[in-house]
Short mmCIF file of C-alpha atoms in Angstrom, two decimals:
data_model
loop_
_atom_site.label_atom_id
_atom_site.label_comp_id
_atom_site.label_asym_id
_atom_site.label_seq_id
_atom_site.Cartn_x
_atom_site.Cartn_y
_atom_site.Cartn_z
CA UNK A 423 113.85 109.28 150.98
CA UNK A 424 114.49 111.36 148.10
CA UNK A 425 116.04 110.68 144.32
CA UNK A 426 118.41 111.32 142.18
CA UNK A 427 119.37 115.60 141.81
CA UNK A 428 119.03 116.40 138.44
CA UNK A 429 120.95 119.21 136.58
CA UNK A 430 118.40 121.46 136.18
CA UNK A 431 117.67 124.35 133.31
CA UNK A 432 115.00 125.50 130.96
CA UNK A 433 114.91 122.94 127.96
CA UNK A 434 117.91 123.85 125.71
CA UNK A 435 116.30 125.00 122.21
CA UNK A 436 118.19 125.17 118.40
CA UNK A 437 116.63 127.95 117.58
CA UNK A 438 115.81 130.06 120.88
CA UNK A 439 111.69 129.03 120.39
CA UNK A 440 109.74 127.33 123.22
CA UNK A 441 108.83 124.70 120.41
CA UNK A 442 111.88 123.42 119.16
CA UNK A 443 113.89 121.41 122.39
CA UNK A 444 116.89 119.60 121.78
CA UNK A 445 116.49 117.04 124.34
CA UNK A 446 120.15 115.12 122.73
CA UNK A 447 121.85 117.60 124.71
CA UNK A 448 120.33 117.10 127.72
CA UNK A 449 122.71 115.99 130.51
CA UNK A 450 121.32 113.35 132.32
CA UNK A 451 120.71 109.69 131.66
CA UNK A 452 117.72 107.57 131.97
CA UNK A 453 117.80 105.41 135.39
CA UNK A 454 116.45 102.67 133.41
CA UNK A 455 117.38 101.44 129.84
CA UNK A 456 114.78 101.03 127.11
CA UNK A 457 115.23 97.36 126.85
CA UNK A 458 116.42 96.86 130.51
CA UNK A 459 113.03 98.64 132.26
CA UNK A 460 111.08 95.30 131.64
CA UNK A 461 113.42 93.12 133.01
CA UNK A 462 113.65 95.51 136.45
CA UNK A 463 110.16 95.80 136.76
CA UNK A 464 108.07 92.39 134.74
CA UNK A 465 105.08 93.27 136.77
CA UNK A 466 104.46 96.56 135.52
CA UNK A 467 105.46 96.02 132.42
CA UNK A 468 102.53 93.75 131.78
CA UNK A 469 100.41 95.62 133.15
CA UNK A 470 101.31 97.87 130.71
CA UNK A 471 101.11 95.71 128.18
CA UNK A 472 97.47 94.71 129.01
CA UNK A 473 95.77 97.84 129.89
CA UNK A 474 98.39 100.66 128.51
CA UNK A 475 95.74 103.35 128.44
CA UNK A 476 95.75 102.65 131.95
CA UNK A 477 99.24 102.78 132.46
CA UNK A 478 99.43 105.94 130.63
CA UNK A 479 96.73 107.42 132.97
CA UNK A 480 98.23 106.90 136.17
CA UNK A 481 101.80 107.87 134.81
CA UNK A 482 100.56 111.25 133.85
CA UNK A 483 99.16 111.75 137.43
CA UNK A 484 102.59 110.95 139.15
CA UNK A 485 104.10 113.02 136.44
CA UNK A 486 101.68 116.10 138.37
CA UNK A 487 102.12 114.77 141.93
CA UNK A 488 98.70 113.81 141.36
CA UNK A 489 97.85 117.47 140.61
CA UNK A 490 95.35 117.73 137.93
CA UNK A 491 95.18 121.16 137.86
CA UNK A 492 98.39 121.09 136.27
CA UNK A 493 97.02 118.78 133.23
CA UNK A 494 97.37 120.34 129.99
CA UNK A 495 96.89 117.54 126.16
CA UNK A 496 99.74 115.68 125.87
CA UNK A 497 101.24 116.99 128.97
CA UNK A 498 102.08 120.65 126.96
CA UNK A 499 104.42 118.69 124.67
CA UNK A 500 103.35 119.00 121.61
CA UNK A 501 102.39 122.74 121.84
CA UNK A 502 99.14 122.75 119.89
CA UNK A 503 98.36 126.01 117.92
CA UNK A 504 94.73 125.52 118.66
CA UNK A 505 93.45 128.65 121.56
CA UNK A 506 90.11 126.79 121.75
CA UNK A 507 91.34 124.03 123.82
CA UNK A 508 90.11 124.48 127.46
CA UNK A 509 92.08 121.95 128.89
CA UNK A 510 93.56 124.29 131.64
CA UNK A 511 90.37 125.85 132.06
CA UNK A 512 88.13 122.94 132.53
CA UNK A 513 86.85 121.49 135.75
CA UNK A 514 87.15 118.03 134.87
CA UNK A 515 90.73 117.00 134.20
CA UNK A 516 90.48 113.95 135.14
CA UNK A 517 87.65 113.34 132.22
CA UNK A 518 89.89 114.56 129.69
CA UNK A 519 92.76 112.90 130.14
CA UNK A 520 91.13 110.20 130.25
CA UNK A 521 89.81 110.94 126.95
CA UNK A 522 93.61 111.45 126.04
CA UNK A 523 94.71 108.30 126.96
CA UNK A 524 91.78 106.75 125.05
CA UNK A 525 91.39 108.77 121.57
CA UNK A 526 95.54 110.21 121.36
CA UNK A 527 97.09 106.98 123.15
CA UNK A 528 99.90 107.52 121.44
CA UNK A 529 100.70 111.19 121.74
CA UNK A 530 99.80 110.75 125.09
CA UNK A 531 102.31 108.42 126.25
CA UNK A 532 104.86 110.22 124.12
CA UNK A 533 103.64 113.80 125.55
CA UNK A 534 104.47 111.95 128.98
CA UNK A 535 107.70 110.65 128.61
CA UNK A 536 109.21 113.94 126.43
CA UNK A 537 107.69 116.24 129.55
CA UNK A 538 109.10 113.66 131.99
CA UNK A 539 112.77 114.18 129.74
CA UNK A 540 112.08 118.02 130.05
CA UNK A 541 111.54 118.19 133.78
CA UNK A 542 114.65 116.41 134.44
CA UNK A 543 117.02 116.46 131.65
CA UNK A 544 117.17 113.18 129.87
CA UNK A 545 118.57 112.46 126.76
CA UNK A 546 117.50 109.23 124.51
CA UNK A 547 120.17 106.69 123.84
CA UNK A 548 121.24 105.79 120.24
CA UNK A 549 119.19 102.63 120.92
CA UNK A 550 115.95 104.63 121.74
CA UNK A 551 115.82 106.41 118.69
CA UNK A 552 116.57 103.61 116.54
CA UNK A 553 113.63 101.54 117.81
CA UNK A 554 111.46 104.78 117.11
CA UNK A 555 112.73 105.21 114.11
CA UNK A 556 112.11 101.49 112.88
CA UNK A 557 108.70 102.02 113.61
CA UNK A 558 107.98 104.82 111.73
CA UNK A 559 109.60 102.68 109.37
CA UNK A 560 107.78 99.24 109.44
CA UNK A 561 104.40 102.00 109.21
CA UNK A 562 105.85 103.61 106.27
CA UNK A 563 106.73 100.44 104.60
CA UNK A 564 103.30 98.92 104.83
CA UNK A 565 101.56 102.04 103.43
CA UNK A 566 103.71 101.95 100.85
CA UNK A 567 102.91 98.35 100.00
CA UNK A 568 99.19 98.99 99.88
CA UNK A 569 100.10 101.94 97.62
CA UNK A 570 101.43 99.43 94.68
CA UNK A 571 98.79 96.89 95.26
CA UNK A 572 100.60 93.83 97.75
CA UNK A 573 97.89 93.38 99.97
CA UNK A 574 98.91 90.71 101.63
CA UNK A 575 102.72 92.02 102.11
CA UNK A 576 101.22 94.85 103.94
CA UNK A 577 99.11 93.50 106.24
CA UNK A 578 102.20 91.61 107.14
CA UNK A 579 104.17 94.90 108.02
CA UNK A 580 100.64 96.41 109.48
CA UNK A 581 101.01 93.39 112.07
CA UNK A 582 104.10 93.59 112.43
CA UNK A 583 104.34 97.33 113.30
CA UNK A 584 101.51 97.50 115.11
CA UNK A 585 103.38 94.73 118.27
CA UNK A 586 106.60 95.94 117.78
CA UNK A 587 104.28 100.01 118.65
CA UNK A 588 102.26 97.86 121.64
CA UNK A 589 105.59 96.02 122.94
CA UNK A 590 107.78 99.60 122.71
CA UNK A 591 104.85 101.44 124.26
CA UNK A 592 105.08 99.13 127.07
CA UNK A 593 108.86 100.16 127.22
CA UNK A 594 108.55 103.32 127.36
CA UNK A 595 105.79 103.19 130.10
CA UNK A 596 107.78 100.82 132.11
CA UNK A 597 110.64 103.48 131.90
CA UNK A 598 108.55 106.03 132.23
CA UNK A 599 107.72 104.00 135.64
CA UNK A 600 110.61 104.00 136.60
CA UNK A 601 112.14 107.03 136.60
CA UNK A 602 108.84 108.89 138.48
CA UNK A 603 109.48 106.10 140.88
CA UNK A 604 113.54 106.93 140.75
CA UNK A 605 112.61 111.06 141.18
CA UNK A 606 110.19 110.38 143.99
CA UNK A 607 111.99 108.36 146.00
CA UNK A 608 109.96 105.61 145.72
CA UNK A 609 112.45 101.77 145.61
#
C-alpha cells in the first residue's frame, strides 16, 4: 500500500540560494490539519505530549526510513555555517540525535517538520503560522515585561507561553505523525 504522489521539485527559493525556501508556495497540503491531527490520532498525541523528545526521536528516524546514515542537526534545515560539525561523519548517529532531541528540542522538531514540508511540498496554512507567530509573541511579551520591572506579569506570560510551545509541539509532532504515516502507506 502506498501514499499520496506528491508534486515533486527542488524547494522553490526567493532568491535562487539553497538557504532561503519559500515553502508558501509549495503545492501540496498537509493530510492532517494543525488543530485536527490530535483529534485523528489522541493516542499519539499524548504520547507526544508526555515524552516529546521521544516523539521527536522516532519521527526523525521514519523521516530517514530508519536510515541514520542520512542524519544530519536539525535534519539539514537550518543550514549551519559551522564546517566543524561531524554529524555526517560520525559513527554514532543515533547518539547525536539523541543529543538533538534533548539539548535543541525545539529546532529539532522544527528541523523535522520543515524537511518533512521540503521532501514533499507542503505549505503551512494561515492558521499554522498564526499559532507560531503568537508564540514568538507571548515569549516576546514576557521578556519585555521583565525588562520594565513586572515580575509577576511575566512569569504569567512565561507560563503561559511555555504550554501553549509544549501543547503546539505536540501538534506539530502529531502532524508530523501523520503525514510519514500518510507517505508510507501506513492507515
Amino acid at each position: 500500500m502506498s501514499g499520496k504522489q506528491y508534486t515533486s521539485s527542488q524547494p522553490l527559493l526567493k532568491d535562487g540560494s539553497d538557504f532561503d525556501v519559500d515553502r508558501s508556495e509549495y503545492p501540496n497540503q498537509w493530510e492532517a490539519g494543525f488543530w485536527t491531527a490530535p483529534c485523528m490520532d489522541p493516542l499519539y498525541f499524548c504520547f507526544a505530549l508526555a515524552c516529546s523528545p521521544c516523539s521527536a526521536f522516532h519521527l526523525r528516524q521514519r523521516l530517514y526510513g530508519y536510515d541514520m546514515s542520512r542524519y544530519e542537526c536539525c535534519a539539514g534545515t537550518y543550514k549551519l555555517p559551522c564546517e566543524c560539525c561531524y554529524c555526517r561523519d560520525s559513527d554514532l548517529p543515533v547518539v547525536l540525535l539523541c543529543c538533538e532531541v534533548m539539548l535543541f528540542h525545539p529546532c529539532s522538531i522544527m528541523g523535522t517538520r520543515m524537511a518533512l514540508q521540503d521532501e514533499l511540498q507542503l505549505k503551512n496554512t494561515c492558521c499554522d503560522n498564526v499559532l507560531l507567530a503568537i508564540i514568538g509573541f507571548v515569549r516576546l511579551l514576557a521578556q519585555i515585561l521583565k525588562w520594565i520591572g513586572c515580575r509577576a506579569q511575566a512569569e504569567c506570560c512565561t507560563c503561559l507561553g511555555d504550554t501553549v510551545f509544549t501543547c503546539v509541539c505536540a501538534c506539530i509532532q502529531t502532524q508530523n505523525k501523520l503525514q510519514l504515516d500518510y507517505r508510507d502507506g501506513v492507515y
